[in-house]
Short mmCIF file of C-alpha atoms and ligand atoms in Angstrom, two decimals:
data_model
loop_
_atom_site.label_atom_id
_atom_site.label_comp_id
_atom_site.label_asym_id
_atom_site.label_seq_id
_atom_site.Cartn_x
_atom_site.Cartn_y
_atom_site.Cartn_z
CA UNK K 1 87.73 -0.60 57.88
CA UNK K 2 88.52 3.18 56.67
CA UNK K 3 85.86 5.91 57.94
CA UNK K 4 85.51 9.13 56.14
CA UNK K 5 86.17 11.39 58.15
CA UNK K 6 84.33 14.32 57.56
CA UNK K 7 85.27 18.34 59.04
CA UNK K 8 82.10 20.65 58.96
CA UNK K 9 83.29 23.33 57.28
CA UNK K 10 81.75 26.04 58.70
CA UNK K 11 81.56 29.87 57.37
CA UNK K 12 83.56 31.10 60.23
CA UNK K 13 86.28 28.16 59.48
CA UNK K 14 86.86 29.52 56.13
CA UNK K 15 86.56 33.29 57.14
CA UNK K 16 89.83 32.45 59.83
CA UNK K 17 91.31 29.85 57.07
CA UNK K 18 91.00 32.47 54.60
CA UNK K 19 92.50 35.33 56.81
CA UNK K 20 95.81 33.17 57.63
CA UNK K 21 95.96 32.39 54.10
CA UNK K 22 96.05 35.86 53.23
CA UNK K 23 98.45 36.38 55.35
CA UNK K 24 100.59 33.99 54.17
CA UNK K 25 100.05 35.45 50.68
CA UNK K 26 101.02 38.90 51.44
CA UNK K 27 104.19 37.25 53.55
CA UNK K 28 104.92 34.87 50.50
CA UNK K 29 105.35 37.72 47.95
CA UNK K 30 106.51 40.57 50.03
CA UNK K 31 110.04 40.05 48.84
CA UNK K 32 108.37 40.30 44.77
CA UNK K 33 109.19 43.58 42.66
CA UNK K 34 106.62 45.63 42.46
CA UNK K 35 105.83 48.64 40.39
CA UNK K 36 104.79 50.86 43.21
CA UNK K 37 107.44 50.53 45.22
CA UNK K 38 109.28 52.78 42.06
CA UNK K 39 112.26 50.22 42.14
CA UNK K 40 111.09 48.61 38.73
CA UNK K 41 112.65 50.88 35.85
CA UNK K 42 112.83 48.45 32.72
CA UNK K 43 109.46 47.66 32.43
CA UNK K 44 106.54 48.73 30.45
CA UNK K 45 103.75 48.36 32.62
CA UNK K 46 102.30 49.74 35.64
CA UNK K 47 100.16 50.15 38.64
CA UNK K 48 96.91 50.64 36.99
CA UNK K 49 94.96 53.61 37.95
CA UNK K 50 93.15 53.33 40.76
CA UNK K 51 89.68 53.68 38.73
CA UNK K 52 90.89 50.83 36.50
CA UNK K 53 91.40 48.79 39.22
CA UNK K 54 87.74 49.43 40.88
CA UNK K 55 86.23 48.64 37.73
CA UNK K 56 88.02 45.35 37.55
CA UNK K 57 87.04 43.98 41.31
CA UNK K 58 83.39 44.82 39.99
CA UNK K 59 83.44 42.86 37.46
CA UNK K 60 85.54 39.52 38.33
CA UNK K 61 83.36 36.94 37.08
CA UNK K 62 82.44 38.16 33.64
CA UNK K 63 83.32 36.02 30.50
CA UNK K 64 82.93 38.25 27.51
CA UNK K 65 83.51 34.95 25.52
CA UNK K 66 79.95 34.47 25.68
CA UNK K 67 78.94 37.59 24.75
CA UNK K 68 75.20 37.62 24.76
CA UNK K 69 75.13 36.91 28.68
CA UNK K 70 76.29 40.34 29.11
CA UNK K 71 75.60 43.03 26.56
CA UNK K 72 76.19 45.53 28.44
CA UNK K 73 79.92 44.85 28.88
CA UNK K 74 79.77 44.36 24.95
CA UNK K 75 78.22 47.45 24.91
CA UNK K 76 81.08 48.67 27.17
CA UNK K 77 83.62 47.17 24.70
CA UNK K 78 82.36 48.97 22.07
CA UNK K 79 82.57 51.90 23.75
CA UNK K 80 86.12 51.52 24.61
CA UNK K 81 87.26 50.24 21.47
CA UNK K 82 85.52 53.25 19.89
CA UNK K 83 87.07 56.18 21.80
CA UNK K 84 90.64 54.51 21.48
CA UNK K 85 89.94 54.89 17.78
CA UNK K 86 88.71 57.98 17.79
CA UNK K 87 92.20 59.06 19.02
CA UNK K 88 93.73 57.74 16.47
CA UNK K 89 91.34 58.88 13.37
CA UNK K 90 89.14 56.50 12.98
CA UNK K 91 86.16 55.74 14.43
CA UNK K 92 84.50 52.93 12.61
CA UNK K 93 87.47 50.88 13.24
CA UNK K 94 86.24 47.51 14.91
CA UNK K 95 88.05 45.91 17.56
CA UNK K 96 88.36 43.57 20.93
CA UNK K 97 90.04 43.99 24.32
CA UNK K 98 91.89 41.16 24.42
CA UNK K 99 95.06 40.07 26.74
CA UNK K 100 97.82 42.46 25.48
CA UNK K 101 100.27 42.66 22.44
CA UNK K 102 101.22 39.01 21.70
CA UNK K 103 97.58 37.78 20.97
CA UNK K 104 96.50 41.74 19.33
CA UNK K 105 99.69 40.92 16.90
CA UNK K 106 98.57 37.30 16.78
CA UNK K 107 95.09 38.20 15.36
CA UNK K 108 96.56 40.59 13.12
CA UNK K 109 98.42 38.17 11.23
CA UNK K 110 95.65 35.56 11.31
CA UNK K 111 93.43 38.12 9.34
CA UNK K 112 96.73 38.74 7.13
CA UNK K 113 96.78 34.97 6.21
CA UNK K 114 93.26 34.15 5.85
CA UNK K 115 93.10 37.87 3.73
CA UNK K 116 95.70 36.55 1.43
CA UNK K 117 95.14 33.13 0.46
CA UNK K 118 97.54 30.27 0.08
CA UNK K 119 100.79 30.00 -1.22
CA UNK K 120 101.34 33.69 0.55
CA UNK K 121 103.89 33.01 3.78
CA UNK K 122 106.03 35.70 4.64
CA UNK K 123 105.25 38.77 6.64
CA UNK K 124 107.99 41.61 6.42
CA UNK K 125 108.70 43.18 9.89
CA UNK K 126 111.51 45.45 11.04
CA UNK K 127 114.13 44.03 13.20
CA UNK K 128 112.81 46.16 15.60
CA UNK K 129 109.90 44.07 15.77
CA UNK K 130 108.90 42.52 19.93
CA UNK K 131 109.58 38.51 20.05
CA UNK K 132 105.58 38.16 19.93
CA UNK K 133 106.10 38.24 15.96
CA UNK K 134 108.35 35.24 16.08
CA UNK K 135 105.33 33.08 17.88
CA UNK K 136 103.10 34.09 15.76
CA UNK K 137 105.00 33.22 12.83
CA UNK K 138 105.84 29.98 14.59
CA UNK K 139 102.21 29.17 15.49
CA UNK K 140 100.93 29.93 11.64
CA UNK K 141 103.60 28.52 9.69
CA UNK K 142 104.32 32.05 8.56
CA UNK K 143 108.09 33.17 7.40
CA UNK K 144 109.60 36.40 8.67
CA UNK K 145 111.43 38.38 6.85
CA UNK K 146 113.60 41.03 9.27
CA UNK K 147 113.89 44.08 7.29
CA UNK K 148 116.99 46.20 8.97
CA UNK K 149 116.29 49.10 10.42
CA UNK K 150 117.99 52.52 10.05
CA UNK K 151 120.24 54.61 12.49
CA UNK K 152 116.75 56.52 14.53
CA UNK K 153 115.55 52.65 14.83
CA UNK K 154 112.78 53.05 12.62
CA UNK K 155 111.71 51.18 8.98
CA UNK K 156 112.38 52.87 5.72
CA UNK K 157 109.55 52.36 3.49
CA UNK K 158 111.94 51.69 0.94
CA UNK K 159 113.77 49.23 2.37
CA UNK K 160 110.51 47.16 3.34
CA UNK K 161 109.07 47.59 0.00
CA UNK K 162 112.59 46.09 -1.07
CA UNK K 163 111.41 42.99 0.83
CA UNK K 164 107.85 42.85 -0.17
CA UNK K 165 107.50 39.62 -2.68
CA UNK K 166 104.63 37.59 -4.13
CA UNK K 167 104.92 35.38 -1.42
CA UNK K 168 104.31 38.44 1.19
CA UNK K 169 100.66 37.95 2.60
CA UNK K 170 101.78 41.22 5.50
CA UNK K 171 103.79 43.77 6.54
CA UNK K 172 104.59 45.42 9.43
CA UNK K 173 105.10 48.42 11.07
CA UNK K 174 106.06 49.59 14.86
CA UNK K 175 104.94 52.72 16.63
CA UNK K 176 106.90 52.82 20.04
CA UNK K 177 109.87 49.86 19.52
CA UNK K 178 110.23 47.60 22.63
CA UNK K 179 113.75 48.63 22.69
CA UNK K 180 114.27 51.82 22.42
CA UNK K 181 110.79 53.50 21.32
CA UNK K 182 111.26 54.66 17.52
CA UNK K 183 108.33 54.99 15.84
CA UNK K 184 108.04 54.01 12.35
CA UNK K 185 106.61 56.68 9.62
CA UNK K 186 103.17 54.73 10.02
CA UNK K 187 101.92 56.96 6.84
CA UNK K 188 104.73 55.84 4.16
CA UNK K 189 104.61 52.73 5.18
CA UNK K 190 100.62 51.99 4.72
CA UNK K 191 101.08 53.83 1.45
CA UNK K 192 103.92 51.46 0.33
CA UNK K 193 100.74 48.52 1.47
CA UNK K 194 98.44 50.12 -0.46
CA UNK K 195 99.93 50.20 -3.45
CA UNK K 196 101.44 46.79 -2.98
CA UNK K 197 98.16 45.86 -2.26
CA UNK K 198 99.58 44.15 1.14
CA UNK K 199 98.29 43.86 4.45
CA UNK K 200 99.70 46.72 6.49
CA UNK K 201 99.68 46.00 10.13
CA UNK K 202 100.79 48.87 12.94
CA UNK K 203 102.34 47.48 16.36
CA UNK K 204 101.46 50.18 18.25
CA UNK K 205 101.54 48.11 21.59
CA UNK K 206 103.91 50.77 23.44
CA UNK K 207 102.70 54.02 21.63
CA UNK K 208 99.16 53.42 21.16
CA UNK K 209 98.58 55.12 24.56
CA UNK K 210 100.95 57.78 23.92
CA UNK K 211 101.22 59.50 20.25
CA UNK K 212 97.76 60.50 19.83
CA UNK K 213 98.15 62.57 23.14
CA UNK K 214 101.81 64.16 22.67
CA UNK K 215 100.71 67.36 20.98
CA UNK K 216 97.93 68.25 23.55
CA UNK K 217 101.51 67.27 25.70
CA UNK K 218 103.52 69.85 24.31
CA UNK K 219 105.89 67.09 22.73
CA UNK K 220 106.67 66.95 19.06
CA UNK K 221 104.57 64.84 17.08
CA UNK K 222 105.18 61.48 15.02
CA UNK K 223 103.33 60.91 12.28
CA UNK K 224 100.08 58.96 13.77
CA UNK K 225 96.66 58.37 12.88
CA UNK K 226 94.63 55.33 10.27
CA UNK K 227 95.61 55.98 6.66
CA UNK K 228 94.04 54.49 3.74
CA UNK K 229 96.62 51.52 3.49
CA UNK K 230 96.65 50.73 7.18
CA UNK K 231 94.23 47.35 8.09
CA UNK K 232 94.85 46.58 11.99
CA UNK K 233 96.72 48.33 14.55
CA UNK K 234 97.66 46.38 18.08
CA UNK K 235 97.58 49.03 21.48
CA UNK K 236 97.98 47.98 25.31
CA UNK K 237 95.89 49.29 27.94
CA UNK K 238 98.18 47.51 30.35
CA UNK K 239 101.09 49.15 29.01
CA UNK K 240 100.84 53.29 28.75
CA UNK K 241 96.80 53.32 28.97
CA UNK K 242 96.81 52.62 32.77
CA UNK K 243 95.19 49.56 32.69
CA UNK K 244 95.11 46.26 34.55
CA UNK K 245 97.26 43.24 33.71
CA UNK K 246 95.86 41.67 30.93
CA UNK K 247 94.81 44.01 28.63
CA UNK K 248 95.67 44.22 25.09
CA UNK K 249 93.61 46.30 22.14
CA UNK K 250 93.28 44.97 18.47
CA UNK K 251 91.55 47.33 15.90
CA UNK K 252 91.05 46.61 12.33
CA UNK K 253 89.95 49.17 9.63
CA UNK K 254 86.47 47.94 9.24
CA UNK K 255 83.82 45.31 10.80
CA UNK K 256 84.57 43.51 7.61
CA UNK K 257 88.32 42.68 8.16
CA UNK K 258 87.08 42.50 11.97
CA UNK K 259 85.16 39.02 11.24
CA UNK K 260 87.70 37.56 8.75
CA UNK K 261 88.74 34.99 11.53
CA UNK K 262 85.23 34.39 13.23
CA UNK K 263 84.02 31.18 14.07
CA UNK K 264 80.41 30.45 14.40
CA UNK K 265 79.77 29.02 18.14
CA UNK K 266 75.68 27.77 17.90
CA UNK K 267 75.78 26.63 21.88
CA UNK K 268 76.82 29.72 24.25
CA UNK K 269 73.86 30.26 27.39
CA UNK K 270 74.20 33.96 25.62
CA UNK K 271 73.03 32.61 22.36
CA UNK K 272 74.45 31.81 18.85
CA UNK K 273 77.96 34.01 18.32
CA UNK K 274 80.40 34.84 15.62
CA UNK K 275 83.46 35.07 18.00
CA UNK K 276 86.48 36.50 16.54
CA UNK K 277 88.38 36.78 19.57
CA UNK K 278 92.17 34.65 19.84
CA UNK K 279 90.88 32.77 23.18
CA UNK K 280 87.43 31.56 24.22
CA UNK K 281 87.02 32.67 27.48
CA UNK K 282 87.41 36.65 27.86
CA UNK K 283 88.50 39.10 30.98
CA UNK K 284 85.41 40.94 31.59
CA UNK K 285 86.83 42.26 34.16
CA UNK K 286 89.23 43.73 31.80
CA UNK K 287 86.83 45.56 29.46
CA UNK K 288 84.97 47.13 32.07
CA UNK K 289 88.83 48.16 33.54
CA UNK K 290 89.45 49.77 30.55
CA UNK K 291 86.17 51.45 29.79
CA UNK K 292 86.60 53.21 33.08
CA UNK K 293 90.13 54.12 32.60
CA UNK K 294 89.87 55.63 29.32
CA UNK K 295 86.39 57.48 30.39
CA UNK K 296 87.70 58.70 33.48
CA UNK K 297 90.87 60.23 31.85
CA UNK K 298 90.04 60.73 28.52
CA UNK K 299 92.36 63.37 26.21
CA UNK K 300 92.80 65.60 29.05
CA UNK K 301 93.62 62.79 31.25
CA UNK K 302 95.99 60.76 29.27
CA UNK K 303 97.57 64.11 28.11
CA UNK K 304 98.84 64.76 31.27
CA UNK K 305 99.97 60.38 32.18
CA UNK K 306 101.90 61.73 28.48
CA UNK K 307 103.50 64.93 29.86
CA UNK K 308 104.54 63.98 33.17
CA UNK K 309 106.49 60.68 31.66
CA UNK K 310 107.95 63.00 28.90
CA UNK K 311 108.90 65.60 31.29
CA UNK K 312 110.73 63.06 33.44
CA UNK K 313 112.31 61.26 30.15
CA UNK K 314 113.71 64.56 28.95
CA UNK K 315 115.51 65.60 32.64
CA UNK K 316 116.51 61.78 32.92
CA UNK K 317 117.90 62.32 29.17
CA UNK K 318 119.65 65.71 29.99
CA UNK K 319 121.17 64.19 33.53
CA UNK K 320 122.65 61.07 31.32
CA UNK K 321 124.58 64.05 29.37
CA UNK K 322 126.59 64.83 32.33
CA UNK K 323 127.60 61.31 34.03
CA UNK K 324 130.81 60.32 33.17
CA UNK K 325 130.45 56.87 31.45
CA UNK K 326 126.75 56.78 30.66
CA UNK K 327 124.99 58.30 27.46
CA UNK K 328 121.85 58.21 26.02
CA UNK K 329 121.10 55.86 22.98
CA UNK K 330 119.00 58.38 21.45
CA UNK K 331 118.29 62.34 22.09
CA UNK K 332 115.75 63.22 22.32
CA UNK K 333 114.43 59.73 23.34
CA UNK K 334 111.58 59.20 20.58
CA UNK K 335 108.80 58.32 22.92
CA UNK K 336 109.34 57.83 27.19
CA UNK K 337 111.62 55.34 26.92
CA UNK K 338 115.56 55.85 27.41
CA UNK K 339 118.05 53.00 26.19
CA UNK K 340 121.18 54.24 28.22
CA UNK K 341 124.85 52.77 27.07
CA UNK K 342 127.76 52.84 29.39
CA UNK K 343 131.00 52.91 26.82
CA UNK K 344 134.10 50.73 28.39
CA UNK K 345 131.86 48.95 30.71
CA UNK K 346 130.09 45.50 29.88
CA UNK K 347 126.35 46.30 30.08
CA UNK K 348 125.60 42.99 32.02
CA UNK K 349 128.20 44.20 35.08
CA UNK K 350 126.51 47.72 35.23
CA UNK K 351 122.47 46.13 34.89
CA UNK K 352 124.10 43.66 37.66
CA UNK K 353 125.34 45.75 40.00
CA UNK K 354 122.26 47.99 39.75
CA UNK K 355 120.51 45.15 40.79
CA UNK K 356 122.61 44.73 43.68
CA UNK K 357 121.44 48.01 44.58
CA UNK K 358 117.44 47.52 44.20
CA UNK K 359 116.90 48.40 40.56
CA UNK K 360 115.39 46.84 38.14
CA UNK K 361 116.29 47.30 34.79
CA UNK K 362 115.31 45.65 31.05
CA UNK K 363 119.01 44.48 29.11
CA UNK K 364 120.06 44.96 25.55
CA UNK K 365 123.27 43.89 23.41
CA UNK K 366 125.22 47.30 24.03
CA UNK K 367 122.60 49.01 26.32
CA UNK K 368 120.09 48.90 29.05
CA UNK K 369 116.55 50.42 28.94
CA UNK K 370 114.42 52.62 31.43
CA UNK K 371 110.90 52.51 30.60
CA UNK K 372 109.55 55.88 31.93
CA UNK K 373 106.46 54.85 33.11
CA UNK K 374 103.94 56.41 35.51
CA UNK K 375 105.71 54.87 38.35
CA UNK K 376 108.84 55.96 37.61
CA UNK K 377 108.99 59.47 39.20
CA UNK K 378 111.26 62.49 38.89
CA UNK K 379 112.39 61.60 43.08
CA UNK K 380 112.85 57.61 41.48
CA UNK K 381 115.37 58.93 38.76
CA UNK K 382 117.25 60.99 41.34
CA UNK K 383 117.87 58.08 43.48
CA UNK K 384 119.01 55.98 40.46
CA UNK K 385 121.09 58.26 39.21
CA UNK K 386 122.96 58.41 42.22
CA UNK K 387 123.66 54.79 42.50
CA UNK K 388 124.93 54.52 38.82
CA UNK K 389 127.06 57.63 39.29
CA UNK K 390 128.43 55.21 42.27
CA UNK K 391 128.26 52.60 40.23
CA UNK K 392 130.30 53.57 36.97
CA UNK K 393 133.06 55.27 39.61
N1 0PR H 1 104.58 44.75 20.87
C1 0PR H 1 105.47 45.55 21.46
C2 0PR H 1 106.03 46.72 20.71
C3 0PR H 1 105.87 45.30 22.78
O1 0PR H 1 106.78 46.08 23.37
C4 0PR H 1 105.29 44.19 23.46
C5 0PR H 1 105.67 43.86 24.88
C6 0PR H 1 104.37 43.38 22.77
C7 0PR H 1 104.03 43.69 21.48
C8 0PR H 1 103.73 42.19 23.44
O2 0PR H 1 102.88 42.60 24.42
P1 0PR H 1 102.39 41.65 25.61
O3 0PR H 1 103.60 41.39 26.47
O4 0PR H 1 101.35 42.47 26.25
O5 0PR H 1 101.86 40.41 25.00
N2 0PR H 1 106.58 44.64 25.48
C9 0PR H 1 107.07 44.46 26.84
C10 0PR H 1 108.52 44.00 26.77
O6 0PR H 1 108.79 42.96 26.15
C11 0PR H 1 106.26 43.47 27.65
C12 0PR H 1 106.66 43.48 29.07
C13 0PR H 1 106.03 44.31 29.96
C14 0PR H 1 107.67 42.67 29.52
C15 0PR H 1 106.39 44.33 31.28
C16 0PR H 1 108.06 42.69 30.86
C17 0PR H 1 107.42 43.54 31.73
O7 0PR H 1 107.79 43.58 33.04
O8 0PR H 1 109.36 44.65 27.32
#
């Protein structure tokens, strides 16, 4: 005969359980990479700020999904959404916090499709375009079309109007490229959409967080802001706006465009909903992360996160000059990231040896790439710099 056995489970048992398995948690990752420990250089996010991650604890068991059980973290949403495109022009843009880049680019091109009606396929983007285009082409059935891009890493209108056809049902641009951080002229190219009468489409994933607060930076300006031609633009807290891991931002030019992808859901506990979110189920813990962020810093704020990592990418720039068998893929480096080539020696060996020495850094065909981000300090370049001198010896 088999007896259940049963162990009374008592608070106190789960308190001590839970204390050794925290243990064990801390003791099981300590050997991870982490961003604060400055030792991460190829990498585009970040610790969040510290008021992003209060926000988040707050709010851990929020599902935005279902909206009407917490309008105030709509409310919240809105807010967010709003500010971010006030920075960029635009105000009445409508958007969602959503997970990051892939599903903001994913959304995009779901509106694109649905905008343009069958028979339409291909989306233009430049071959400077992040990998999440690929999935999303993969997941829609769409056809990319890689325009090439020119020697600054950036799309000539001309040369994606070139590949603009009746089958085109998008195009798209980059502000910030994953690789080396060109931004594309995000003003020709919407005008080129709106006279094609195309969906335009900005991937401002990278740069979102970072052009509209250069000038107040003392940096020189790319061309930024919502024209006319432009309908969605992508932007990642969790990348340069100092948010938590997930967030993503997707904007389009009008509530409109916004609900071209809704689905009516009659059942939520928060009432009847036209959701036109990607996924169901929603961080709330990442809307009220980024609400906080962005109030707490604001212009002021993120013009300084701006400065400081442009300061740093400059003198990191400037110090590449003068190693012996390193040099800088681009100067000035468009936005705070630094692609860094090392001519008679195999990229792989250097990025690999590097490694060897505690650094971790993002690899290209012919280069590697430094992300500057918040964590990656003036004191962390210095001690870098010395190990690839000693490296490249
Ligand atoms: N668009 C651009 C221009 C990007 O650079 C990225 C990601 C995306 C879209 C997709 O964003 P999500 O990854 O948020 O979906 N760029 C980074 C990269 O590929 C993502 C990343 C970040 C990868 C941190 C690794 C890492 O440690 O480098």
């Amino acid at each position: 005969m088999c007896e259940k056995v049963r162990t009374p489970v008592t608070r106190r048992a789960i308190i001590s359980d839970s204390k050794v398995l925290l243990a064990e948690l801390d003791a099981r990752l300590a050997t991870d990479w982490t961003f604060s420990s400055g030792r991460v250089l190829g990498s585009m996010c970040s610790v969040p700020h510290p008021v992003a991650a209060a926000a988040f604890e707050r709010v851990l068991e929020a599902n935005i999904g279902d909206e009407g059980l917490v309008p105030a973290l709509a409310a919240l949403e809105r807010e967010a959404v709003g500010q971010f495109a006030g920075w960029w022009g635009h105000p009445e843009a409508s958007g969602r916090i959503v997970s990051g880049g892939t599903e903001a680019n994913v959304m995009a091109l779901w509106t694109a499709k649905i905008v343009a009606g069958p028979g339409k396929n291909e989306v233009v983007i430049p071959a400077s375009a992040h990998y999440s285009f690929d999935k999303a082409a993969s997941l829609m059935g769409l056809t990319l079309v890689k325009a090439p891009v020119g020697k600054d890493g950036c799309l000539d209108p001309a040369v994606a109007e070139a590949a603009l056809t009746d089958r085109t049902c998008a195009f798209v641009g980059v502000a910030g490229s994953t690789a080396l951080g060109a931004v594309d002229n995000v003003f020709a190219l919407a005008e080129v959409a709106r006279r094609r009468k195309v969906y335009f489409h900005l991937d401002a994933s990278f740069g979102g967080y970072v052009l509209p607060f250069l000038a107040d930076a003392g940096y020189p300006v790319h061309p930024f802001g919502w024209p006319e031609g432009m309908a969605s633009l992508s932007a990642d807290p969790h990348k340069m706006g100092r948010g938590p891991v997930p967030s993503g931002m997707i904007l389009w030019r009008d509530e409109d465009l916004a609900r071209v992808s809704a689905v009516e859901v009659g059942y939520l506990s928060g009432g009847r909903l036209r959701q036109n979110t990607l996924v169901g189920t929603r961080s709330g813990a990442s809307v009220a992360a980024v609400w906080a962020v962005q109030k707490h810093l604001d212009r002021a704020g993120y013009g300084e996160v701006v400065k400081t990592a442009m300061g740093t990418t400059v003198a990191l720039t400037n110090a590449l000059k003068g190693i012996s068998g390193a040099q800088p893929v681009f100067d000035p480096a468009p936005l705070n990231v630094v692609g860094v080539r090392t001519p008679g020696r195999e990229t792989g060996d250097v990025v690999a040896r590097l490694r060897l020495r505690g650094w971790a850094l993002s690899q290209w065909d012919g280069f590697f790439r430094i992300v500057v981000m918040p964590h990656v300090t003036p004191p962390v370049i210095d001690g870098f710099l010395a190990d690839l001198q000693e490296v490249l010896k």
